Amino acid sequence: MPAPKDVTLDMLRLLVAVADRGSISAAARAAGVSQPSASARIKDLERRLGLELVDRRSRGAQLTTDGRTVTDWARAVVDAAEVLITGAQALAGQHDSQLTVAASQTVGEYLMPAWLAAYRRRSAGLPVRLRVMNSADVVAALRAREVDLGFVESPAVPADLARRRVGTDRLTLVVGPEHPLARRRRPLTRDQLLGLALASREDGSGTRDTLTRALGQPVRPALELGSNAAVKVEVASGGYPAVLSALAVNAEISDGRLVEIDLPGVDLSRHLHAVWRRGVRLPAPADDFLRGVLGR
């Protein structure tokens, strides 16, 4: 049997279309292929997965039990691919794009792709250029008039910028599954957290600023890294603990690559804000983008 890694995105899109439209012929029309070609692709997908996905003895295209389960997974993959493609296109956007947006790393990595995908559908593909940086650099880019709209996760917004809250987040202490703290039964206190040698994002990041404010003193990490991904690799490999956004570590906590340590005595909640130059009217595309983020 061919390895499941040979499954293509087109195969998964077609399977989702079969589920949504109720027949292979209808899915074929939606995909712009012939019915025999669509049938062949579904059979090829079944062969590669080693599963019967469609009950061809029934009227139309009735999914089997395995087919329904695989379709749910396929839908998540197809949706994630759309988010990936949309985000990559924004990053590669030309400098003459009509909208330039800057986002802090956590917002840019975990919220912005879905916002961009929704904006693309709503604006008929109006080009967007996305810049991902830390919160301090977002503020600097706005002041330099390099971007139209910014999104930050830092606890304080400078007075020369207008702001709108667009969401909430919290930080959480995580360790690798083999770290001694992973076996701890009791929560950690603020003083115990202060005593830990931590891996941390760089100075100027919203995550670092939020932790500093929560602890009431500057964070002096044992290891400083420039991205959420780099910090997660360090922690998961058994290195230093780290305090990171729950948005950034939810998947790793769910699958056991990271372990969350309870900190009931430390307030690590924070607000996420859209920011722009105070006294300057947002350009129409930026205003439309922000309205979409706010659900208006």
XYZ file of C-alpha atoms in Angstrom:
296
model
C 0.000 0.000 0.000
C 1.392 3.460 -0.870
C 2.347 5.556 2.121
C -0.414 7.927 3.356
C 2.059 10.767 2.925
C 1.374 10.499 -0.821
C -2.169 11.819 -0.264
C -2.616 15.169 -2.020
C -4.531 18.271 -1.018
C -6.673 17.981 -4.175
C -7.802 14.517 -3.068
C -8.835 15.842 0.331
C -10.644 18.831 -1.196
C -12.586 16.459 -3.442
C -13.548 14.218 -0.515
C -14.861 17.246 1.408
C -16.828 18.311 -1.682
C -18.392 14.833 -1.943
C -19.496 15.081 1.694
C -20.882 18.602 1.241
C -22.640 18.034 -2.099
C -23.886 14.492 -1.635
C -22.533 12.924 -4.811
C -19.311 12.437 -6.701
C -20.791 13.989 -9.841
C -21.746 17.188 -7.989
C -18.325 17.314 -6.369
C -16.732 16.837 -9.787
C -18.660 19.800 -11.214
C -17.579 21.974 -8.278
C -13.956 20.946 -8.791
C -14.109 21.452 -12.543
C -13.228 17.839 -13.395
C -15.120 15.014 -15.063
C -17.131 12.540 -13.042
C -14.908 9.588 -14.047
C -11.829 11.586 -13.035
C -13.368 12.437 -9.661
C -14.319 8.797 -9.065
C -10.792 7.723 -9.900
C -9.332 10.241 -7.450
C -11.591 9.039 -4.636
C -10.651 5.422 -5.358
C -6.986 6.419 -5.388
C -7.402 8.144 -2.025
C -9.065 5.027 -0.603
C -6.223 2.891 -1.936
C -3.574 5.138 -0.425
C -5.278 5.245 2.968
C -6.296 1.597 2.955
C -9.880 2.529 3.854
C -13.270 2.413 2.160
C -14.536 5.996 2.332
C -17.634 5.932 0.078
C -20.384 3.318 0.053
C -21.074 3.003 -3.678
C -23.988 0.609 -3.107
C -26.087 3.447 -1.739
C -27.845 6.149 -3.695
C -25.599 9.136 -4.363
C -22.337 9.044 -2.413
C -22.930 7.917 1.147
C -19.819 8.135 3.311
C -18.887 5.119 5.373
C -18.171 5.476 9.077
C -14.454 5.665 8.284
C -15.265 8.100 5.499
C -17.037 10.491 7.850
C -14.117 10.443 10.270
C -11.534 10.966 7.532
C -13.644 13.770 6.030
C -13.638 15.629 9.368
C -9.849 15.389 9.417
C -9.638 16.334 5.744
C -11.770 19.427 6.312
C -9.358 20.624 9.010
C -6.405 20.066 6.655
C -8.109 21.901 3.778
C -9.008 24.840 6.033
C -5.472 24.972 7.425
C -4.041 24.929 3.895
C -6.197 27.913 2.951
C -4.956 29.794 6.006
C -1.342 28.886 5.161
C -1.655 29.962 1.525
C -3.393 33.211 2.420
C -0.811 34.067 5.071
C 2.099 33.241 2.766
C 0.641 35.376 -0.006
C 0.324 38.297 2.392
C 3.937 37.891 3.527
C 5.047 37.868 -0.102
C 2.870 40.854 -1.023
C 4.407 43.617 -3.080
C 5.296 46.981 -1.547
C 2.567 48.683 -3.559
C -0.133 46.704 -1.741
C -3.126 48.798 -0.758
C -2.961 47.643 2.869
C 0.115 47.051 5.011
C -0.389 45.400 8.400
C 2.152 44.676 11.130
C 1.534 42.114 13.860
C 3.381 40.912 16.925
C 4.602 37.347 16.636
C 1.874 35.660 18.651
C -0.896 37.541 16.850
C 0.825 37.101 13.503
C 1.365 33.382 13.903
C -1.866 32.258 15.549
C -4.627 34.794 14.764
C -3.632 36.771 11.686
C -3.869 33.939 9.109
C -7.574 33.402 9.781
C -8.192 37.175 9.782
C -6.408 37.461 6.432
C -8.403 34.602 4.936
C -11.684 36.225 6.005
C -10.565 39.602 4.632
C -9.563 38.070 1.319
C -13.009 36.533 0.897
C -14.721 39.773 1.882
C -12.583 42.144 -0.225
C -12.383 40.080 -3.432
C -8.666 39.502 -3.024
C -7.509 43.061 -2.312
C -3.750 42.654 -1.740
C -2.349 42.829 1.784
C 1.253 43.000 2.913
C 1.898 41.472 6.340
C 4.935 42.148 8.517
C 5.492 39.977 11.607
C 7.733 41.379 14.359
C 7.703 41.952 18.106
C 5.340 44.464 19.696
C 7.992 47.174 20.137
C 8.852 46.983 16.447
C 5.161 47.213 15.484
C 4.968 50.500 17.383
C 8.149 51.739 15.693
C 6.811 50.826 12.233
C 3.581 52.749 12.887
C 5.472 55.825 14.075
C 7.666 55.641 10.968
C 4.519 55.446 8.792
C 5.685 52.136 7.334
C 2.399 50.350 8.075
C -1.280 51.340 8.169
C -2.421 49.187 11.076
C -0.705 47.204 13.809
C -1.591 44.461 16.285
C 0.273 44.130 19.587
C 0.195 41.944 22.679
C 2.166 44.187 25.041
C 0.392 45.209 28.266
C 0.753 48.966 27.627
C 0.011 50.934 24.448
C 1.875 54.250 23.965
C -0.260 57.366 24.321
C 0.472 58.542 20.768
C -1.330 55.515 19.331
C -5.067 54.877 19.138
C -6.151 51.371 20.101
C -9.041 48.902 20.038
C -9.150 45.659 21.969
C -9.417 42.717 19.569
C -9.077 39.783 21.932
C -7.697 38.361 25.151
C -4.881 35.966 25.843
C -3.037 34.499 28.791
C 0.499 33.356 29.370
C 1.287 29.971 30.816
C 4.375 28.313 32.268
C 5.389 25.221 30.298
C 8.102 22.585 30.681
C 9.174 19.530 28.750
C 7.593 16.205 29.777
C 10.888 15.008 31.289
C 11.506 18.159 33.314
C 11.278 17.672 37.125
C 8.464 20.243 37.328
C 6.326 18.070 35.042
C 5.937 15.624 37.936
C 5.089 18.308 40.482
C 1.685 17.859 42.134
C 1.282 21.319 43.645
C 1.034 24.647 41.792
C 3.963 27.051 41.742
C 3.958 30.318 43.678
C 5.071 33.692 42.363
C 8.303 33.497 44.405
C 9.061 30.040 43.027
C 8.513 31.337 39.496
C 10.907 34.205 40.222
C 13.514 31.648 41.246
C 13.344 29.685 37.985
C 15.923 29.974 35.227
C 13.748 30.596 32.172
C 13.995 30.613 28.424
C 12.309 33.740 27.111
C 11.430 35.796 24.065
C 13.611 38.808 23.357
C 13.332 42.167 25.094
C 10.591 44.208 23.407
C 8.275 41.267 22.862
C 4.770 41.535 24.279
C 5.180 38.177 26.014
C 8.294 39.336 27.844
C 6.695 42.679 28.774
C 3.560 40.954 30.115
C 5.617 38.622 32.314
C 7.690 41.552 33.596
C 4.536 43.437 34.567
C 3.000 40.357 36.250
C 6.128 39.744 38.326
C 6.712 43.404 39.135
C 10.345 43.277 38.101
C 12.373 42.829 34.895
C 12.730 39.299 33.581
C 16.351 38.197 33.334
C 16.210 34.949 31.348
C 18.866 32.278 31.318
C 18.313 31.939 27.571
C 16.858 34.548 25.209
C 15.425 33.512 21.847
C 13.823 35.484 19.035
C 10.658 33.494 18.286
C 7.934 31.431 19.920
C 8.977 28.433 17.837
C 12.578 28.576 19.051
C 11.495 28.828 22.684
C 9.121 25.861 22.298
C 11.883 23.707 20.808
C 14.144 24.569 23.736
C 11.487 23.708 26.307
C 10.262 20.511 24.619
C 13.818 19.192 24.345
C 14.135 19.213 28.138
C 15.763 22.624 28.483
C 14.673 25.646 30.446
C 11.004 26.238 31.328
C 9.336 29.172 29.600
C 6.307 31.417 29.944
C 4.541 31.667 26.581
C 1.152 32.567 25.168
C -1.483 29.869 25.538
C -2.229 30.451 21.839
C 1.327 29.397 21.036
C 1.424 26.226 23.143
C -2.125 24.819 23.152
C -1.341 22.216 20.485
C 1.855 21.052 22.211
C 0.093 20.794 25.586
C -2.737 18.795 24.009
C -0.426 16.225 22.443
C 1.943 15.974 25.413
C 5.008 17.651 23.936
C 4.767 20.325 26.642
C 3.349 20.249 30.181
C 1.528 23.228 31.688
C 2.401 24.189 35.281
C -0.327 25.827 37.345
C 0.401 29.361 38.602
C -2.756 30.378 40.531
C -1.102 33.313 42.292
C 0.193 35.065 39.167
C -2.095 37.040 36.855
C -0.791 36.337 33.345
C -3.865 37.485 31.434
C -3.528 40.199 28.810
C -5.443 42.054 26.120
C -4.577 42.085 22.428
C -4.957 45.427 20.672
C -5.185 46.868 17.203
C -3.173 50.109 17.111
C -2.720 52.969 14.668
C -1.432 56.555 14.684
C -3.619 58.755 16.861
C -5.326 61.581 15.017
C -4.936 59.845 11.656
C -7.994 58.447 9.943
C -7.522 54.807 9.015
C -7.406 54.204 5.232
C -10.563 52.486 3.988
C -8.876 49.052 3.521
C -7.392 49.210 7.048
C -10.740 50.253 8.515
C -12.464 47.401 6.670
C -9.845 44.929 7.903
C -10.266 46.083 11.520
C -14.066 45.880 11.283
C -13.720 42.283 10.134
C -11.442 41.452 13.081
C -13.960 43.034 15.455
C -16.811 41.061 13.835
C -18.657 44.069 12.444
